[in-house]
Amino acid sequence: MQVCSNNQQIIDLISQWKGKGETVAFVPTMGGLHDGHLSLVSKAAQVADRVVVSIFINPTQFSQNEDFDNYPETLSDDLTLLENYPVDVVFTPTAEQIYPKGLSSDVKAGSLAQGLCGGTRPGHFDGVAQVVYRLFEIVTPTVAIFGQKDYQQLLVIKQMVEAQVLSVKILSGAIIRENDGLAMSTRNQYLTKAQRQLAPELYKQLSVLKQQILSGGDVISSTKHTQEALEKHFKVEYLSVLDANTLKSITDNTAKITILCAVFLGSTRLIDNIIFNQG
Ligand code: PAF
């Protein structure tokens, strides 16, 4: 496994691989790696000849009051974990390599960035679209893999790829959960012991809501009940039941439904979602 922090090095390496007809799977990350990321790396190795993982804490996707300055920097632990996986290169660029012309960008997130996390984190998805576009420009992957936990991000990236007419194929990896159901996240380490014990209630309540919808319960009143149940433990930022492809309200024609939720437990923001077929 090579580690490379220079654009030209990685561009040269990838062009050698592509010259031999090899395909490249790419897993972009901000480090703080856990089993969720590692499952994406395993999937990458199944779908392409070469695997590239990037670790870059992207400043443009954090708002001023967010945790950019305190975001966990765990590069040496991350590299140790990745050593056990079939990774060819870990790309660890500096901000100057990613943004040589400064932080402003013409690449913006599309309509799917509106509302949900986009509503409460202004500019967040523009920052994500900007960095992912730039990483794709450098790595030129055949396929790139993102976690389903950041479901709106996944759709925003697919929409950006379509709008920019990029040839990369976007795949997603399932949410990886702790034994008690809590979705794995780099930010879970911010939770106190007591908060960590409460946190699985989020997935538990979303699962109850899914069952109610599947058994024909009224979506609006079931969602209201779930919101009330969540509010006993969390400050709920949003809880929405939407068409999983369009992020619009569900209709009789909706094939796949998504329940999307963001809550605060103390100062830690947790997100989770469930996707299922309309019964
Ligand atoms: O999901 C993440 O870790 C980040 O948003 C991403 C896609 C690596 C862009 O910085």
Tab-separated table of C-alpha atoms and ligand atoms in Angstrom:
chain	number	residue	atom	x	y	z
A	1	MET	CA	0.000	0.000	0.000
A	2	GLN	CA	1.455	3.332	-1.047
A	3	VAL	CA	0.659	6.651	0.593
A	4	CYS	CA	0.753	9.625	-1.670
A	5	SER	CA	0.071	13.266	-0.917
A	6	ASN	CA	1.043	14.783	-4.225
A	7	ASN	CA	-1.403	15.100	-7.135
A	8	GLN	CA	1.171	14.381	-9.838
A	9	GLN	CA	2.318	11.157	-8.140
A	10	ILE	CA	-1.184	9.753	-8.026
A	11	ILE	CA	-2.037	10.963	-11.533
A	12	ASP	CA	1.084	9.154	-12.891
A	13	LEU	CA	0.312	5.969	-10.994
A	14	ILE	CA	-3.297	5.854	-12.155
A	15	SER	CA	-2.341	6.541	-15.744
A	16	GLN	CA	0.086	3.566	-15.596
A	17	TRP	CA	-2.739	1.327	-14.351
A	18	LYS	CA	-5.188	2.599	-16.920
A	19	GLY	CA	-2.554	2.118	-19.630
A	20	LYS	CA	-2.663	-1.583	-18.749
A	21	GLY	CA	-6.463	-1.555	-19.029
A	22	GLU	CA	-7.035	-1.715	-15.249
A	23	THR	CA	-10.103	-0.234	-13.570
A	24	VAL	CA	-9.933	1.994	-10.488
A	25	ALA	CA	-12.367	2.061	-7.552
A	26	PHE	CA	-12.227	5.089	-5.285
A	27	VAL	CA	-13.396	5.545	-1.683
A	28	PRO	CA	-13.222	9.218	-0.611
A	29	THR	CA	-13.125	9.733	3.180
A	30	MET	CA	-12.289	12.356	5.772
A	31	GLY	CA	-10.432	9.768	7.894
A	32	GLY	CA	-11.625	8.738	11.357
A	33	LEU	CA	-12.077	5.356	9.733
A	34	HIS	CA	-14.417	2.735	11.177
A	35	ASP	CA	-16.005	-0.493	9.924
A	36	GLY	CA	-18.446	1.513	7.774
A	37	HIS	CA	-15.577	2.956	5.718
A	38	LEU	CA	-13.779	-0.389	5.676
A	39	SER	CA	-16.855	-2.106	4.228
A	40	LEU	CA	-16.721	0.409	1.345
A	41	VAL	CA	-13.060	-0.454	0.814
A	42	SER	CA	-13.904	-4.174	0.677
A	43	LYS	CA	-16.648	-3.448	-1.843
A	44	ALA	CA	-14.206	-1.359	-3.914
A	45	ALA	CA	-11.847	-4.315	-4.161
A	46	GLN	CA	-14.691	-6.482	-5.473
A	47	VAL	CA	-15.617	-4.140	-8.307
A	48	ALA	CA	-12.284	-2.942	-9.735
A	49	ASP	CA	-8.664	-3.943	-10.266
A	50	ARG	CA	-7.212	-1.129	-8.164
A	51	VAL	CA	-8.396	0.584	-4.994
A	52	VAL	CA	-7.672	4.198	-4.028
A	53	VAL	CA	-8.781	5.631	-0.663
A	54	SER	CA	-8.493	9.359	-0.001
A	55	ILE	CA	-8.242	10.964	3.428
A	56	PHE	CA	-8.888	14.704	3.344
A	57	ILE	CA	-10.826	16.747	5.904
A	58	ASN	CA	-12.504	19.138	3.531
A	59	PRO	CA	-12.839	22.649	5.006
A	60	THR	CA	-15.463	23.819	2.509
A	61	GLN	CA	-18.171	21.432	3.733
A	62	PHE	CA	-18.118	22.701	7.325
A	63	SER	CA	-20.063	25.805	8.376
A	64	GLN	CA	-18.466	28.299	10.733
A	65	ASN	CA	-20.146	26.900	13.862
A	66	GLU	CA	-19.328	23.264	13.025
A	67	ASP	CA	-16.570	20.922	14.183
A	68	PHE	CA	-13.908	21.457	11.474
A	69	ASP	CA	-11.252	22.533	14.015
A	70	ASN	CA	-11.976	19.549	16.271
A	71	TYR	CA	-12.722	16.937	13.601
A	72	PRO	CA	-10.782	13.775	14.583
A	73	GLU	CA	-7.417	13.567	12.797
A	74	THR	CA	-6.355	9.941	13.041
A	75	LEU	CA	-4.108	9.478	10.024
A	76	SER	CA	-1.654	6.991	11.519
A	77	ASP	CA	-4.477	4.804	12.952
A	78	ASP	CA	-6.318	5.041	9.627
A	79	LEU	CA	-3.242	3.878	7.700
A	80	THR	CA	-2.758	0.973	10.118
A	81	LEU	CA	-6.365	-0.126	9.551
A	82	LEU	CA	-6.071	0.190	5.779
A	83	GLU	CA	-2.905	-1.972	5.760
A	84	ASN	CA	-5.206	-4.956	6.398
A	85	TYR	CA	-7.311	-4.229	3.308
A	86	PRO	CA	-6.629	-4.591	-0.410
A	87	VAL	CA	-5.771	-0.914	-0.930
A	88	ASP	CA	-3.263	0.150	-3.593
A	89	VAL	CA	-2.930	3.810	-2.685
A	90	VAL	CA	-4.048	6.092	0.107
A	91	PHE	CA	-4.225	9.665	-1.173
A	92	THR	CA	-3.647	12.209	1.617
A	93	PRO	CA	-3.554	15.568	-0.175
A	94	THR	CA	-2.972	18.957	1.443
A	95	ALA	CA	-5.579	21.705	1.026
A	96	GLU	CA	-3.213	23.371	-1.471
A	97	GLN	CA	-3.212	20.247	-3.663
A	98	ILE	CA	-7.000	20.127	-3.659
A	99	TYR	CA	-7.645	23.863	-3.899
A	100	PRO	CA	-4.642	25.452	-5.672
A	101	LYS	CA	-6.784	28.392	-6.772
A	102	GLY	CA	-8.431	28.982	-3.376
A	103	LEU	CA	-11.642	27.742	-1.826
A	104	SER	CA	-14.248	29.242	-4.174
A	105	SER	CA	-15.742	26.987	-6.819
A	106	ASP	CA	-18.134	26.952	-9.760
A	107	VAL	CA	-19.233	23.416	-8.920
A	108	LYS	CA	-22.414	23.622	-6.857
A	109	ALA	CA	-24.770	20.985	-5.508
A	110	GLY	CA	-28.071	20.610	-7.374
A	111	SER	CA	-31.712	20.587	-6.295
A	112	LEU	CA	-31.387	17.427	-4.171
A	113	ALA	CA	-29.260	19.442	-1.727
A	114	GLN	CA	-32.296	21.454	-0.683
A	115	GLY	CA	-33.911	20.736	2.681
A	116	LEU	CA	-32.959	18.039	5.237
A	117	CYS	CA	-29.205	18.364	5.990
A	118	GLY	CA	-28.987	21.019	3.255
A	119	GLY	CA	-31.590	23.088	5.114
A	120	THR	CA	-29.745	23.125	8.409
A	121	ARG	CA	-26.155	23.083	7.106
A	122	PRO	CA	-26.093	25.903	4.544
A	123	GLY	CA	-23.342	25.456	1.953
A	124	HIS	CA	-22.497	21.943	3.202
A	125	PHE	CA	-23.445	20.124	0.000
A	126	ASP	CA	-21.816	22.771	-2.214
A	127	GLY	CA	-18.609	21.965	-0.305
A	128	VAL	CA	-19.149	18.235	-0.756
A	129	ALA	CA	-19.869	18.616	-4.501
A	130	GLN	CA	-16.786	20.822	-4.870
A	131	VAL	CA	-14.352	18.442	-3.150
A	132	VAL	CA	-15.750	15.284	-4.723
A	133	TYR	CA	-15.588	16.894	-8.195
A	134	ARG	CA	-11.966	17.910	-7.560
A	135	LEU	CA	-11.010	14.475	-6.202
A	136	PHE	CA	-12.608	12.854	-9.251
A	137	GLU	CA	-10.606	15.232	-11.474
A	138	ILE	CA	-7.355	14.018	-9.875
A	139	VAL	CA	-8.144	10.314	-9.345
A	140	THR	CA	-10.304	9.803	-12.492
A	141	PRO	CA	-11.925	6.703	-10.971
A	142	THR	CA	-13.915	4.150	-12.932
A	143	VAL	CA	-16.213	3.734	-9.941
A	144	ALA	CA	-16.578	5.584	-6.628
A	145	ILE	CA	-18.272	4.261	-3.497
A	146	PHE	CA	-20.124	6.236	-0.825
A	147	GLY	CA	-21.935	5.119	2.328
A	148	GLN	CA	-25.719	5.027	2.448
A	149	LYS	CA	-25.622	6.585	5.922
A	150	ASP	CA	-25.118	9.975	4.244
A	151	TYR	CA	-28.050	9.278	1.957
A	152	GLN	CA	-28.722	12.841	0.828
A	153	GLN	CA	-24.993	13.242	0.108
A	154	LEU	CA	-25.105	10.107	-2.047
A	155	LEU	CA	-27.974	11.530	-4.133
A	156	VAL	CA	-26.309	14.963	-4.364
A	157	ILE	CA	-23.122	13.333	-5.679
A	158	LYS	CA	-25.056	11.250	-8.233
A	159	GLN	CA	-26.811	14.425	-9.382
A	160	MET	CA	-23.480	16.306	-9.618
A	161	VAL	CA	-21.946	13.474	-11.682
A	162	GLU	CA	-24.902	13.641	-14.083
A	163	ALA	CA	-24.836	17.456	-14.295
A	164	GLN	CA	-21.065	17.536	-14.967
A	165	VAL	CA	-21.356	14.595	-17.391
A	166	LEU	CA	-18.648	12.617	-15.595
A	167	SER	CA	-18.077	9.008	-16.619
A	168	VAL	CA	-17.549	7.664	-13.080
A	169	LYS	CA	-20.083	5.116	-11.831
A	170	ILE	CA	-21.409	5.825	-8.312
A	171	LEU	CA	-22.103	2.876	-6.006
A	172	SER	CA	-23.301	2.860	-2.424
A	173	GLY	CA	-22.481	0.678	0.576
A	174	ALA	CA	-24.997	-0.347	3.241
A	175	ILE	CA	-25.026	1.319	6.660
A	176	ILE	CA	-22.854	-0.607	9.108
A	177	ARG	CA	-24.280	-0.647	12.626
A	178	GLU	CA	-22.969	-1.381	16.105
A	179	ASN	CA	-24.523	-4.466	17.765
A	180	ASP	CA	-27.140	-2.257	19.436
A	181	GLY	CA	-28.184	-0.696	16.112
A	182	LEU	CA	-26.350	2.647	16.264
A	183	ALA	CA	-25.094	3.564	12.781
A	184	MET	CA	-21.298	3.771	12.781
A	185	SER	CA	-20.008	7.322	12.466
A	186	THR	CA	-16.745	9.124	13.128
A	187	ARG	CA	-18.725	11.525	15.329
A	188	ASN	CA	-19.968	8.739	17.681
A	189	GLN	CA	-16.700	9.177	19.592
A	190	TYR	CA	-17.961	12.591	20.774
A	191	LEU	CA	-20.741	10.884	22.795
A	192	THR	CA	-20.417	10.560	26.563
A	193	LYS	CA	-20.993	7.112	28.078
A	194	ALA	CA	-24.562	8.022	29.030
A	195	GLN	CA	-25.299	9.488	25.581
A	196	ARG	CA	-23.830	6.403	23.910
A	197	GLN	CA	-26.331	4.264	25.817
A	198	LEU	CA	-29.236	6.403	24.601
A	199	ALA	CA	-28.065	6.756	20.988
A	200	PRO	CA	-29.456	3.389	19.666
A	201	GLU	CA	-32.971	4.710	20.419
A	202	LEU	CA	-32.695	6.650	17.153
A	203	TYR	CA	-32.554	3.550	14.939
A	204	LYS	CA	-35.062	1.760	17.165
A	205	GLN	CA	-37.666	4.482	16.619
A	206	LEU	CA	-36.980	4.701	12.858
A	207	SER	CA	-37.474	0.924	12.635
A	208	VAL	CA	-40.818	1.188	14.454
A	209	LEU	CA	-41.892	3.920	12.009
A	210	LYS	CA	-40.928	1.728	9.046
A	211	GLN	CA	-43.053	-1.135	10.407
A	212	GLN	CA	-46.013	1.188	10.952
A	213	ILE	CA	-45.812	2.467	7.371
A	214	LEU	CA	-45.468	-1.066	5.987
A	215	SER	CA	-48.523	-2.164	7.920
A	216	GLY	CA	-50.551	0.589	6.294
A	217	GLY	CA	-50.350	3.190	9.089
A	218	ASP	CA	-50.995	6.809	8.126
A	219	VAL	CA	-47.584	8.306	7.290
A	220	ILE	CA	-48.237	11.753	8.748
A	221	SER	CA	-49.570	10.602	12.112
A	222	SER	CA	-47.025	7.756	12.435
A	223	THR	CA	-44.224	10.254	11.739
A	224	LYS	CA	-45.657	12.607	14.366
A	225	HIS	CA	-45.689	9.810	16.959
A	226	THR	CA	-42.096	8.864	16.139
A	227	GLN	CA	-41.040	12.501	16.383
A	228	GLU	CA	-42.622	12.681	19.852
A	229	ALA	CA	-40.901	9.447	20.923
A	230	LEU	CA	-37.531	10.756	19.666
A	231	GLU	CA	-38.002	14.088	21.430
A	232	LYS	CA	-37.950	12.274	24.775
A	233	HIS	CA	-34.217	11.649	24.244
A	234	PHE	CA	-33.003	13.914	21.446
A	235	LYS	CA	-33.395	17.378	19.972
A	236	VAL	CA	-34.870	16.456	16.599
A	237	GLU	CA	-33.542	18.488	13.668
A	238	TYR	CA	-35.697	16.738	11.078
A	239	LEU	CA	-37.607	13.514	10.581
A	240	SER	CA	-38.969	12.970	7.071
A	241	VAL	CA	-40.533	10.146	5.108
A	242	LEU	CA	-39.817	10.707	1.428
A	243	ASP	CA	-39.519	9.113	-1.998
A	244	ALA	CA	-36.000	7.633	-1.891
A	245	ASN	CA	-35.190	8.643	-5.479
A	246	THR	CA	-36.497	12.200	-5.565
A	247	LEU	CA	-36.551	13.235	-1.881
A	248	LYS	CA	-40.084	14.499	-2.528
A	249	SER	CA	-43.257	13.484	-0.691
A	250	ILE	CA	-44.271	9.892	-1.278
A	251	THR	CA	-47.109	9.126	-3.679
A	252	ASP	CA	-48.816	5.904	-4.797
A	253	ASN	CA	-46.148	5.709	-7.527
A	254	THR	CA	-43.251	5.794	-5.075
A	255	ALA	CA	-41.307	2.544	-5.400
A	256	LYS	CA	-38.727	3.093	-2.656
A	257	ILE	CA	-39.321	5.011	0.562
A	258	THR	CA	-36.682	6.593	2.782
A	259	ILE	CA	-37.036	7.633	6.399
A	260	LEU	CA	-34.383	10.274	7.057
A	261	CYS	CA	-33.565	11.741	10.433
A	262	ALA	CA	-31.062	14.085	12.097
A	263	VAL	CA	-30.998	14.634	15.848
A	264	PHE	CA	-28.766	16.209	18.449
A	265	LEU	CA	-27.695	14.316	21.532
A	266	GLY	CA	-26.063	17.072	23.581
A	267	SER	CA	-23.861	18.839	21.067
A	268	THR	CA	-23.351	15.740	18.884
A	269	ARG	CA	-25.358	15.544	15.691
A	270	LEU	CA	-26.412	12.043	14.627
A	271	ILE	CA	-28.019	11.133	11.316
A	272	ASP	CA	-29.597	7.878	10.256
A	273	ASN	CA	-31.950	6.546	7.603
A	274	ILE	CA	-33.835	3.480	6.470
A	275	ILE	CA	-34.738	2.669	2.864
A	276	PHE	CA	-37.399	0.150	1.954
A	277	ASN	CA	-39.806	-0.782	-0.820
A	278	GLN	CA	-43.349	0.545	-0.617
A	279	GLY	CA	-45.405	-2.485	0.457
B	1	PAF	O1	-18.707	11.479	3.535
B	1	PAF	C1	-17.599	12.014	3.714
B	1	PAF	O2	-16.736	11.534	4.460
B	1	PAF	C2	-17.284	13.316	3.007
B	1	PAF	O3	-18.425	14.118	2.917
B	1	PAF	C3	-16.642	13.119	1.625
B	1	PAF	C4	-17.565	12.430	0.659
B	1	PAF	C5	-15.352	12.304	1.780
B	1	PAF	C6	-16.269	14.478	1.030
B	1	PAF	O4	-15.390	15.186	1.840
